[in-house]
Coordinates of C-alpha atoms in Angstrom, one line a residue:
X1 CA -41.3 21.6 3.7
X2 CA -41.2 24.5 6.1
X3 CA -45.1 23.9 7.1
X4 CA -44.3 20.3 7.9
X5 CA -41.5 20.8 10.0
X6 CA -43.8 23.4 12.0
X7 CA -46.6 20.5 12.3
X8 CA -43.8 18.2 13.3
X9 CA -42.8 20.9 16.1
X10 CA -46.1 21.5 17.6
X11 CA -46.6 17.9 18.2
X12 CA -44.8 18.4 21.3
X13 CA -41.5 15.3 21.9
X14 CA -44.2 12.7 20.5
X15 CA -42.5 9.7 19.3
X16 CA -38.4 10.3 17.7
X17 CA -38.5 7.0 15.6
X18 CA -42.2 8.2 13.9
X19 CA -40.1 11.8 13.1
X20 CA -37.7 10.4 11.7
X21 CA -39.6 7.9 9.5
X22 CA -41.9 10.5 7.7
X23 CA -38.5 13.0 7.6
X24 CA -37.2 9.6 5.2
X25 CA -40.3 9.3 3.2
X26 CA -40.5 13.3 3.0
X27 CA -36.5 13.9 2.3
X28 CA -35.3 10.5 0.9
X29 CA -32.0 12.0 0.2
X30 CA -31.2 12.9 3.7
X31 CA -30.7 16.5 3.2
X32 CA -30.7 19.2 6.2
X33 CA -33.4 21.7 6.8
X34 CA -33.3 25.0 8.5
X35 CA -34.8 23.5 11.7
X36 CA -31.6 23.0 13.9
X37 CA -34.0 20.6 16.2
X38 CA -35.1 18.2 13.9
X39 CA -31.2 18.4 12.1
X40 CA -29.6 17.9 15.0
X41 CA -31.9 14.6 16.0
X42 CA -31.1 13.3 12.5
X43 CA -27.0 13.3 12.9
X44 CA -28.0 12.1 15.9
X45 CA -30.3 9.5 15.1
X46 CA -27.2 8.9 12.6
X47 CA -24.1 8.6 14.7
X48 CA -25.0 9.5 18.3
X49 CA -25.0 6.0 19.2
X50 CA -21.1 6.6 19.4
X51 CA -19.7 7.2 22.9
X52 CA -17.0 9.1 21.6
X53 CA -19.1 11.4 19.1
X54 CA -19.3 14.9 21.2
X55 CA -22.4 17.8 20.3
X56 CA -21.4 20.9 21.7
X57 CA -23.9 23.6 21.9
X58 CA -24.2 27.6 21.7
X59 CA -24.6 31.1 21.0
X60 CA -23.4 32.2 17.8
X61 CA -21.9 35.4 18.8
X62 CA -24.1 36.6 21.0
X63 CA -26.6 37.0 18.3
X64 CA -29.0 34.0 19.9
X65 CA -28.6 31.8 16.7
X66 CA -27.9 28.4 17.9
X67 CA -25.7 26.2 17.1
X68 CA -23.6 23.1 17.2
X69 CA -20.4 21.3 16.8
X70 CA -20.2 18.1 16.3
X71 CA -16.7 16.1 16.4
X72 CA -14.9 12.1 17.7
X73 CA -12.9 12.5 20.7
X74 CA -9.2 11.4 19.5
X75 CA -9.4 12.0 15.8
X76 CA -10.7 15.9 16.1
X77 CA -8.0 18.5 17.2
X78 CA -9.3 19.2 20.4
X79 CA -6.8 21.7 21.2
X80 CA -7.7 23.8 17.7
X81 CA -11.6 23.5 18.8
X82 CA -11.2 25.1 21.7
X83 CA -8.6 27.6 21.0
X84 CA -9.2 29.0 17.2
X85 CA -12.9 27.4 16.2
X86 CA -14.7 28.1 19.2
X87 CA -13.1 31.4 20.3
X88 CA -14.1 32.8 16.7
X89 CA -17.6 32.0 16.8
X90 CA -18.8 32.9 20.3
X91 CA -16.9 36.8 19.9
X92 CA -19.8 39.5 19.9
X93 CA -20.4 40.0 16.3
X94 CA -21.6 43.4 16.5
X95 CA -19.0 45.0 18.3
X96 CA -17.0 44.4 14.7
X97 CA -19.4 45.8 12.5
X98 CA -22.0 49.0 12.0
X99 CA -24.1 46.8 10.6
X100 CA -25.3 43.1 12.5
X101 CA -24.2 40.6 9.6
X102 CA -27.2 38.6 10.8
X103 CA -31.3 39.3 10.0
X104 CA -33.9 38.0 11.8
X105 CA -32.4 35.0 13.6
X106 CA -30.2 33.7 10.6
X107 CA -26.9 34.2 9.2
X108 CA -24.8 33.8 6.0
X109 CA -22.4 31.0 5.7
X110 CA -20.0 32.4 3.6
X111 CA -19.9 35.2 6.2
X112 CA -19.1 32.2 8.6
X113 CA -16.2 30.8 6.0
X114 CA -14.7 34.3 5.0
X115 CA -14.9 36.4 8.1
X116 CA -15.1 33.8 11.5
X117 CA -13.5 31.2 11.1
X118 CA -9.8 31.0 10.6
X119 CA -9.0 27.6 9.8
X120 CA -7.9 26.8 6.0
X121 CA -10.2 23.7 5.0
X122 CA -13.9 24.4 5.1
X123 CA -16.3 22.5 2.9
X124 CA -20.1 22.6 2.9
X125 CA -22.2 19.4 2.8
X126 CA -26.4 19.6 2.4
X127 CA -26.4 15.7 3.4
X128 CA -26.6 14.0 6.6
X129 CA -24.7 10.9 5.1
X130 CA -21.7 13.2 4.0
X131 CA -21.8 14.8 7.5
X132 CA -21.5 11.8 9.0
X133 CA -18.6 10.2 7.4
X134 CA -16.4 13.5 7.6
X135 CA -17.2 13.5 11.3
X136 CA -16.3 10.0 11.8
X137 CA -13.0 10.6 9.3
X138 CA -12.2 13.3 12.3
X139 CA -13.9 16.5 11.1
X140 CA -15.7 18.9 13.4
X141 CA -19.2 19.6 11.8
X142 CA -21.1 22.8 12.5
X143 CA -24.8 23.5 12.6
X144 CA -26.2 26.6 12.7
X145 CA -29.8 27.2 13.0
X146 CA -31.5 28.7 10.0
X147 CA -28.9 27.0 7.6
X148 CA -29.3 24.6 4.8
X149 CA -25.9 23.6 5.2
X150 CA -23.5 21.9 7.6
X151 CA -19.9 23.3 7.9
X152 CA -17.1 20.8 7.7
X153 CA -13.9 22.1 9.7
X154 CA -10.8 20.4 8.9
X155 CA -9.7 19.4 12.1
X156 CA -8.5 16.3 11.6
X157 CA -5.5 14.8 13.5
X158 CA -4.5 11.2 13.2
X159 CA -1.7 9.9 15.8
X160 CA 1.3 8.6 13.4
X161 CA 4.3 7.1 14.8
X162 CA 8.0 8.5 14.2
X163 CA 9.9 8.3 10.9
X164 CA 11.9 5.3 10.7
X165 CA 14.1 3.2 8.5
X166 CA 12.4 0.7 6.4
X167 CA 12.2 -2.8 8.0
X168 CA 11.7 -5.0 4.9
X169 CA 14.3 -3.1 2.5
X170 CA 17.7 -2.4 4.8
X171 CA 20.5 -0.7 3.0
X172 CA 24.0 0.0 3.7
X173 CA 24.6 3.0 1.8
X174 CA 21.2 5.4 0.9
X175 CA 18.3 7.2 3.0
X176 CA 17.2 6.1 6.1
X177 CA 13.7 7.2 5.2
X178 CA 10.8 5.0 5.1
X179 CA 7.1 5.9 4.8
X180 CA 4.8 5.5 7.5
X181 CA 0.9 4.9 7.6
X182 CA -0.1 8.6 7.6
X183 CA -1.0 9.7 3.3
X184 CA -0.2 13.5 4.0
X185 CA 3.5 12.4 5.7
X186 CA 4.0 9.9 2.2
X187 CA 3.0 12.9 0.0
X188 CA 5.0 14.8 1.5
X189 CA 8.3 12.5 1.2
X190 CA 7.7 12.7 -2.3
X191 CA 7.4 16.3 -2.6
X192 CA 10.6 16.8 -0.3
X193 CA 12.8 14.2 -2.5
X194 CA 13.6 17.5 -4.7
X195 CA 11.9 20.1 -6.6
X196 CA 10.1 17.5 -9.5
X197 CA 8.7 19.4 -12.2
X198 CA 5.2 18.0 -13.5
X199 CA 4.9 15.5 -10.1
X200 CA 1.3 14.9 -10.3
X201 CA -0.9 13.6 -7.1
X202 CA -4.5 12.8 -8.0
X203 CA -6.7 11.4 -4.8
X204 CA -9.2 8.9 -4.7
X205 CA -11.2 6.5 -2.3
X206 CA -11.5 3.3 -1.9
X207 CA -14.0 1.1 0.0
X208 CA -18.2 1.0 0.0
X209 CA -18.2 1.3 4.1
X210 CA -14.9 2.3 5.4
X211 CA -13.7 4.6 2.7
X212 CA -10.1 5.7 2.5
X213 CA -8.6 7.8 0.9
X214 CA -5.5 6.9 -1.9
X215 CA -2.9 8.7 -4.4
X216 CA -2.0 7.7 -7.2
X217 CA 1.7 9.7 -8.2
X218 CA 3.1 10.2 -11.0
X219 CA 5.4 12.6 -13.3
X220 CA 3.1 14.3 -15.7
X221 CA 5.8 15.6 -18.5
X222 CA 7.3 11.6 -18.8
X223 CA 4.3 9.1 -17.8
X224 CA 2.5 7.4 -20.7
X225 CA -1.1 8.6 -20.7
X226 CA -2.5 5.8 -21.6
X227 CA -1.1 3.7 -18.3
X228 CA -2.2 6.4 -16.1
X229 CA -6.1 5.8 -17.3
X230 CA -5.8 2.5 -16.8
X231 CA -4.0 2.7 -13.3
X232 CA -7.3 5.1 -12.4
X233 CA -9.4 3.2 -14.4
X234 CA -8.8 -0.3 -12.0
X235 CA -9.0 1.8 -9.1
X236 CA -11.9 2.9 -9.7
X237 CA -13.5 -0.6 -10.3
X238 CA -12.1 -1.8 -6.7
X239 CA -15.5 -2.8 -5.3
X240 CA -15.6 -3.5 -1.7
X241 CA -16.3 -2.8 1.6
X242 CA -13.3 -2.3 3.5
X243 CA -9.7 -1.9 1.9
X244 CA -7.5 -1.7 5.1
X245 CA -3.8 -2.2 3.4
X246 CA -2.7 -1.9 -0.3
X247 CA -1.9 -5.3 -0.6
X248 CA -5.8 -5.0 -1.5
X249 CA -5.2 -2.8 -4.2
X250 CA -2.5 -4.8 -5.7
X251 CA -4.8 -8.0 -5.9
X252 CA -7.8 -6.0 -7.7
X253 CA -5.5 -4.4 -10.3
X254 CA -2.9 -7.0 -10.9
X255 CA -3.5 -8.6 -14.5
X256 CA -3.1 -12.3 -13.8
X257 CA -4.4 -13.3 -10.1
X258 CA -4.4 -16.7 -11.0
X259 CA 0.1 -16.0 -11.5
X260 CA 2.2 -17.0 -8.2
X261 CA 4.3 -14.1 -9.4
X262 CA 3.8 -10.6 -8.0
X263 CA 2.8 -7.9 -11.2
X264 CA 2.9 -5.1 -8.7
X265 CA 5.8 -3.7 -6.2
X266 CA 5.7 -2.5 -2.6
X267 CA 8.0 -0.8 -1.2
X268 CA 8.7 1.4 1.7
X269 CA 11.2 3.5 0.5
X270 CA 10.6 6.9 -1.4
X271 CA 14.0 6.7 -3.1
X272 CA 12.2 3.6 -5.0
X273 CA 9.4 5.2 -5.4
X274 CA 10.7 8.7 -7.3
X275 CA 13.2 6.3 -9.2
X276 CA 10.9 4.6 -10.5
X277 CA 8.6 7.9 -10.9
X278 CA 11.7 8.9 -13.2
X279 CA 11.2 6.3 -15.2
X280 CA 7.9 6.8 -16.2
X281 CA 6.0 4.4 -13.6
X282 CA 2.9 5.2 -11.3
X283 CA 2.7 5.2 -7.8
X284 CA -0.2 4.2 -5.7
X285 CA -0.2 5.2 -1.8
X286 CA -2.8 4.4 0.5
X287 CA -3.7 5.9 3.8
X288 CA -3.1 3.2 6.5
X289 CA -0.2 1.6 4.8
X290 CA 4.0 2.5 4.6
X291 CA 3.8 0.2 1.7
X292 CA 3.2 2.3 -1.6
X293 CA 2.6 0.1 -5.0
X294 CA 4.2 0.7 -8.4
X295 CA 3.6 -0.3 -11.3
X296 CA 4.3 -1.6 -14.3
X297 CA 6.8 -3.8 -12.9
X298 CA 9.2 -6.5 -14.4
X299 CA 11.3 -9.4 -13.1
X300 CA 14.1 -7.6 -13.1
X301 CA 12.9 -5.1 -10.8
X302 CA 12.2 -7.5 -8.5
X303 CA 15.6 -8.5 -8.1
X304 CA 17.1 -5.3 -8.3
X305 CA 18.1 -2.6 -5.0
X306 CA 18.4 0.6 -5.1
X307 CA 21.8 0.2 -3.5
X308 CA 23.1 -1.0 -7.0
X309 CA 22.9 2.9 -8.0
X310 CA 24.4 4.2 -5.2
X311 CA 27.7 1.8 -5.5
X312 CA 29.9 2.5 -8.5
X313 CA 28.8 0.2 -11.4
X314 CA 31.6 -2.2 -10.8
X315 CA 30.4 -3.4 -7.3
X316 CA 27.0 -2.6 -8.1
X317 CA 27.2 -5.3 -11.1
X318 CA 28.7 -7.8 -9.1
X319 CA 26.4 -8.0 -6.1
X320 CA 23.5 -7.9 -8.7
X321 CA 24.6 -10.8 -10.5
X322 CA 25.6 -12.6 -7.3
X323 CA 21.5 -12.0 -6.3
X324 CA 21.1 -13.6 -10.1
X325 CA 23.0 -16.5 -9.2
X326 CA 21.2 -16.6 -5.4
X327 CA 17.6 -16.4 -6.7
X328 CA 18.8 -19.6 -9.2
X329 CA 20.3 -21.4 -6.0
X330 CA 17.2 -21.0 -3.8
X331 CA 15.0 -21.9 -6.4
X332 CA 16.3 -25.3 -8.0
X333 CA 19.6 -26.7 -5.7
X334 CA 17.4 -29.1 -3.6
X335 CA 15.5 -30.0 -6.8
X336 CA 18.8 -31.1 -8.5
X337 CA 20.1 -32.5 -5.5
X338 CA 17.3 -34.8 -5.5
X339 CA 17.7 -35.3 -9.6
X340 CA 21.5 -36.2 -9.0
X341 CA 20.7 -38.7 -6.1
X342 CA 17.5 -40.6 -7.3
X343 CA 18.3 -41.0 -11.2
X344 CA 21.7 -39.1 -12.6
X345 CA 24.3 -40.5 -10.1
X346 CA 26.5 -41.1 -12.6
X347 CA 27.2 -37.7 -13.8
X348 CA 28.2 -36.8 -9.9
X349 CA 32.1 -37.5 -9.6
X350 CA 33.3 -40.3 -8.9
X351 CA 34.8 -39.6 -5.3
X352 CA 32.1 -37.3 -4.5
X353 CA 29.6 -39.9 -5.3
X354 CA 31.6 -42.3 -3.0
X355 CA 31.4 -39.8 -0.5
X356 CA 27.7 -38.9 -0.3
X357 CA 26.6 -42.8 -0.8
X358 CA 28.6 -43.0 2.2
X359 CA 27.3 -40.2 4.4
X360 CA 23.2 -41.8 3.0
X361 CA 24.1 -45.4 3.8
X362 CA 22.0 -45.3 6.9
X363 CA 19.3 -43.1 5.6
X364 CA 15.4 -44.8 5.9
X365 CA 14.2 -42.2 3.1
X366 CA 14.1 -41.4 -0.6
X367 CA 15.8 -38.2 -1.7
X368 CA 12.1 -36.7 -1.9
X369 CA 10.9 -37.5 1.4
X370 CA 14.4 -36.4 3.7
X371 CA 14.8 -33.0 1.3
X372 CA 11.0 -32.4 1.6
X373 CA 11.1 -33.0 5.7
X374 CA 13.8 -30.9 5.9
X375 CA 12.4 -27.7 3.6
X376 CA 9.4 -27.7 5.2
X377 CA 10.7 -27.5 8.9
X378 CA 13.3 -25.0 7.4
X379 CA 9.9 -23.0 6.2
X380 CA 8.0 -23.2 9.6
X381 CA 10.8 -22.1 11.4
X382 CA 11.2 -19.0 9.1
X383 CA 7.7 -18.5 9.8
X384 CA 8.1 -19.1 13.6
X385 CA 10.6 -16.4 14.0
X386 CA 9.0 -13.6 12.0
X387 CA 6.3 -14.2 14.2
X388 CA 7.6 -14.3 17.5
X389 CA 8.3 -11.4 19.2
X390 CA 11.6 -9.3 18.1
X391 CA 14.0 -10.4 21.4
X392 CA 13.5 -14.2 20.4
X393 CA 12.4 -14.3 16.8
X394 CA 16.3 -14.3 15.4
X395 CA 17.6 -16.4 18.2
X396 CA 15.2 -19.0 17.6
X397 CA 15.5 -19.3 14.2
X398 CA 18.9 -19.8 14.1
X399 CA 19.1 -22.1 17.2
X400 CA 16.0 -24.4 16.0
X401 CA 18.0 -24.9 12.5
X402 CA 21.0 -25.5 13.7
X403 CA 19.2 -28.2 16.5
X404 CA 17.3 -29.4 14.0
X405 CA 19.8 -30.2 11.5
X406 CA 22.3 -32.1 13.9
X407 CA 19.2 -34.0 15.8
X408 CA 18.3 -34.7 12.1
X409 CA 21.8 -35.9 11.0
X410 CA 22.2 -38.1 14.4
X411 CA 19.1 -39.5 14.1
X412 CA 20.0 -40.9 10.3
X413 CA 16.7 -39.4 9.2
X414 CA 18.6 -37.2 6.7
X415 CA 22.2 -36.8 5.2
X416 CA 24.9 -34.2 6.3
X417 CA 24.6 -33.3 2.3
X418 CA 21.4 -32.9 2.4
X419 CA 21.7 -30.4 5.3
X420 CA 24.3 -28.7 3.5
X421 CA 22.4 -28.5 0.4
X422 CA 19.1 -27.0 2.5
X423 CA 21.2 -24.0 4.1
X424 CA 22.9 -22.9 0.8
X425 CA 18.6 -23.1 -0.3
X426 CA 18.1 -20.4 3.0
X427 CA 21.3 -18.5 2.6
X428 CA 20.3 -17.7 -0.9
X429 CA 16.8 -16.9 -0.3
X430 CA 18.0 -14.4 2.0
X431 CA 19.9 -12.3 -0.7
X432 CA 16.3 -11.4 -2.2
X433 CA 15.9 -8.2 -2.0
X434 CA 11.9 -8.2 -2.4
X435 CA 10.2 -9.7 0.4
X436 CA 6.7 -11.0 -2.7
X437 CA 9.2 -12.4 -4.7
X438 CA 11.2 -14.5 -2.0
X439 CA 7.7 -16.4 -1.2
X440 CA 7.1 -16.9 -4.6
X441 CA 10.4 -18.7 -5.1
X442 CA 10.0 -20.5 -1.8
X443 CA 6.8 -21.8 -3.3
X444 CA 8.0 -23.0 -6.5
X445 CA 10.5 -24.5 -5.1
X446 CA 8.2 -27.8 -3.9
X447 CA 6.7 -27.9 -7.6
X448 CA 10.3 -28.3 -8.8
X449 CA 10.9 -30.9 -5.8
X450 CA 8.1 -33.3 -7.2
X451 CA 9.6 -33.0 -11.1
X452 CA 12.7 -33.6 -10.4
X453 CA 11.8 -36.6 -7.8
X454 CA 9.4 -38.0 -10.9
X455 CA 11.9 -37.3 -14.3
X456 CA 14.8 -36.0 -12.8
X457 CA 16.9 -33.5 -14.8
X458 CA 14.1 -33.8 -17.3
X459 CA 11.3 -32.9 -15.3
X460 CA 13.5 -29.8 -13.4
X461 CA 14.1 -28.9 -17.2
X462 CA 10.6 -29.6 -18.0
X463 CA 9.5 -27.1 -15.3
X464 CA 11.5 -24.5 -15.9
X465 CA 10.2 -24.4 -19.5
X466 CA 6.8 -24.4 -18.3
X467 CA 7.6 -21.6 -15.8
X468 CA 9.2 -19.7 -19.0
X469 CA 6.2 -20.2 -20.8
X470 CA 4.2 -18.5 -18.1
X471 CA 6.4 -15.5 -17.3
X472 CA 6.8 -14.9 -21.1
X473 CA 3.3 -14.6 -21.5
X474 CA 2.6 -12.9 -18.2
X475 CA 2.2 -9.2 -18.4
X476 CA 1.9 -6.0 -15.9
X477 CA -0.3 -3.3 -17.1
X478 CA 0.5 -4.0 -20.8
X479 CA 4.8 -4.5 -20.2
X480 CA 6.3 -8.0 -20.6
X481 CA 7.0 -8.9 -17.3
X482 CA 10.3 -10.5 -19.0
X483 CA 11.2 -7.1 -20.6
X484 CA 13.9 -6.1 -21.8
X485 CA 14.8 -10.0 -22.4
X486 CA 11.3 -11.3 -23.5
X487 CA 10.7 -8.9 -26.3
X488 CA 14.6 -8.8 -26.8
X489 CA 16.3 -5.2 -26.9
X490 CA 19.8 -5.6 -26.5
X491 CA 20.4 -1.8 -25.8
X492 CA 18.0 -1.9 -22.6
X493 CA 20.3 -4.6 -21.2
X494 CA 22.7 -2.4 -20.1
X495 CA 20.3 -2.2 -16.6
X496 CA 19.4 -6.2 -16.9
X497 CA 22.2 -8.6 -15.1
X498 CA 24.7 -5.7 -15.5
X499 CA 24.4 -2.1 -13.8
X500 CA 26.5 0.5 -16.6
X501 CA 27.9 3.2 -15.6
X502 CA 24.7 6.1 -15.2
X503 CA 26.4 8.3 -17.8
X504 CA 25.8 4.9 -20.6
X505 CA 22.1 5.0 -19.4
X506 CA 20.7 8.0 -21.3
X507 CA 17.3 6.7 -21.8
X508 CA 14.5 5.7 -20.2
X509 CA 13.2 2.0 -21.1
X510 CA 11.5 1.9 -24.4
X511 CA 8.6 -0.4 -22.9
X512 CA 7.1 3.0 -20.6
X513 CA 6.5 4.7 -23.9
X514 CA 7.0 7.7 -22.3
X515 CA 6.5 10.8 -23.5
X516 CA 10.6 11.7 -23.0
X517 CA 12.5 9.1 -23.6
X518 CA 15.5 10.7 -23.0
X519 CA 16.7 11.7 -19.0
X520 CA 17.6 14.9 -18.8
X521 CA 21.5 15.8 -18.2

């Protein structure tokens, strides 16, 4: 190797693109030499191409060993290169010790790690590849002539924004502490949530091209082992190129993809997260993301908040069962109201009946056709003003529904019932606490439309069995997503429709299988 670098050298510059094509067919695995030249036109050759890739070049401590750092303007610590990394290796060697700790124009790297440089992460790479990813992850790489090895300097420093509350899950009464899209930051609202014995944090990566890196949490003591291998085992089957949010991961490990219904949570809010750590349920956090995933998950879950722990268990019952009643409302009131027009007038009272063929009289359309007009423009200006920009978003929501519903009414295209009926449909969406789970009942909601318009209460019946059917089958990493209903355990219920008081709920829920089933205290 070393006589056909030296017969590269004496060819004078000749041609870079020929060096580097006999280097490949020589060194298929991309692997440095102790040339610093020829290494130095391979990372080059590699990532050089990249305005914002900086090589800077020197003396290593006066001992006329050259050598280089290599780092990406914006994601490199700057202000650590040039005051600890820098300062460290350019200081006169010898004037430290009787003895030069260098021979003959080379130098140790471990004397580099253990007695220059004074920075805590340090890792050695041997391939050009590996270099090149840490460097463009925000590492400073240095070469040193004579070496084998490149030097990877943790010097990474990623701009995050400020801790805030969590947007998509506002509380009255808990934490005002949401994650953000910095990993170490998420970590690190997990560790500070309270001294947790056994909490276990076991990194991966994800993505072919652009790899990142992820977490997967969980409580070692109380986790079924058998859910954390498969957790790891469908992360590590995530084959792709790019995975820039976790709503990625959750579509590659869910069970069903072909289910409307969400089999994994996201949340932004550690509180959730070490609850349901407590429990005996895994984590997942991704770099990039505030939204962390958790999983197994159930029905239930979806519909409950972590509010209804920090109320007493009287209030906290009530406004869970009122979000019970609102997920029912939001889901099948326009269907029946279309199954109570069309075919079962008859078991509307009689007044009532009087009333709304009275308020329809004028009315062009079927029951299908105004509820459907009005449901979808309800929909798109949901859509509209989560879109638009924060000032105007809520204004125009509100205004556009309430325009749309008069001009609607005026016009005779729909009924003031009907209008009535669609708003009680929002209102009750709203009460959702899980942003997946709202769009899946907004969804279903059409399917039930078109029964009920075809059978009427039969065919709204009909679907709901055939929804049943599906979620008693449906499954999240082995749980029932139904559980504790669907398999029944009446002692598990007392966290179902009704929130105990915590000193009733001693143990955790038999489906986890965890190794302590028991909460401690």
């Amino acid at each position: 190797m070393k006589e056909w670098i030296s017969k590269i050298g004496k060819k004078g510059k000749g041609n870079e693109t020929d060096k580097q094509e006999a280097y490949t067919s020589q060194n298929p695995t991309h692997q440095f030499t102790d040339n610093l030249n020829f290494n130095l036109e391979c990372v080059k050759q590699e990532i050089g191409h990249n305005w914002d890739v900086h090589f800077r070049e020197f003396n290593l401590g006066r001992t006329g060993i050259r050598s280089v750092i290599i780092f990406v303007d914006g994601l490199s610590d700057k202000d650590l290169i040039d005051k600890h990394i820098m300062p460290s290796l350019m200081v006169d060697f010898s004037a430290e010790y009787k003895q030069p700790p260098y021979l003959k124009g080379s130098i140790s790297k471990e004397f580099i790690k253990n007695e220059v440089l004074s920075i805590s992460e340090i890792e050695a790479v041997r391939s050009i590849k590996e270099l090149a990813s840490k460097v463009l992850a925000g590492s400073a790489a240095l070469l040193i002539d004579g070496s084998l090895d490149a030097l990877i300097l943790g010097t990474t420093k990623h701009k995050t924004r400020a801790i805030e509350e969590p947007v998509s899950e506002a509380l009255v009464r808990g934490p005002r502490v949401g994650f953000t899209e910095s990993l170490s930051d998420n970590t690190s609202f997990l560790r500070c949530s309270g001294e947790i014995e056994n909490l276990s944090l076991v990194k991966f990566q994800v993505g072919k091209r652009s790899k990142k890196d992820l977490v997967v949490a969980y409580i070692k003591d109380i986790v079924n082992p058998e859910l954390v291998q498969e957790v790891e085992s469908r992360i590590k089957k995530i084959d792709i190129d790019s995975v820039p949010e976790s709503g990625y991961v959750e579509q590659f490990i869910e069970d069903n993809y072909l289910s409307p219904f969400p089999q994994v949570q996201n949340t932004e809010r550690p509180d959730r997260v070490i609850a349901a750590l407590m429990e005996g349920r895994v984590a997942i956090l991704l770099d990039g993301t505030p939204f962390a995933l958790i999983v197994p998950v159930t029905l239930s879950m979806m519909l409950q908040s972590p509010e209804d722990y920090y109320e007493r268990w009287i209030p906290g019952t009530f406004i869970r069962m009122l979000r019970y009643l609102a997920a029912v409302l939001a889901l099948f009131t326009p269907s029946l109201y279309i199954a109570f027009i069309s075919f079962h007038s008859g078991l509307i009272p009689t007044k009532l009946a009087i009333s709304i063929i009275g308020t329809r009289s004028g009315v062009p359309f079927p029951a299908l056709i105004e509820a459907l007009f009005m449901e979808i423009s309800i929909e798109i200006l949901r859509e509209a003003g989560l879109r638009l920009p924060k000032p105007i978003g809520p204004a125009m929501g509100i205004v556009g529904g309430l325009i749309i519903g008069e001009a609607a009414v005026q016009a005779g295209i729909v009924s003031p019932v009907l209008v009535i009926v669609v708003a009680l449909t929002a209102i009750s969406s709203f009460t959702i606490p899980q942003y997946s789970i709202g769009i899946t009942l907004r969804m279903l909601r059409f399917p039930a439309m078109l029964c009920a318009a075809t059978f009427g209460l039969y065919g709204v019946i009909l679907f709901f069995l055939f929804m049943a059917s599906h979620l008693v089958k449906l499954k999240s990493f082995g749980v029932p997503y139904l559980s504790p209903a669907v398999p029944y355990r009446l002692s598990e219920w007392k966290d179902l429709m009704v929130r105990m008081p915590l000193m009733m709920m001693k143990r955790r829920p038999k489906m986890m299988h965890t190794k302590k089933p028991i909460r401690k205290g």
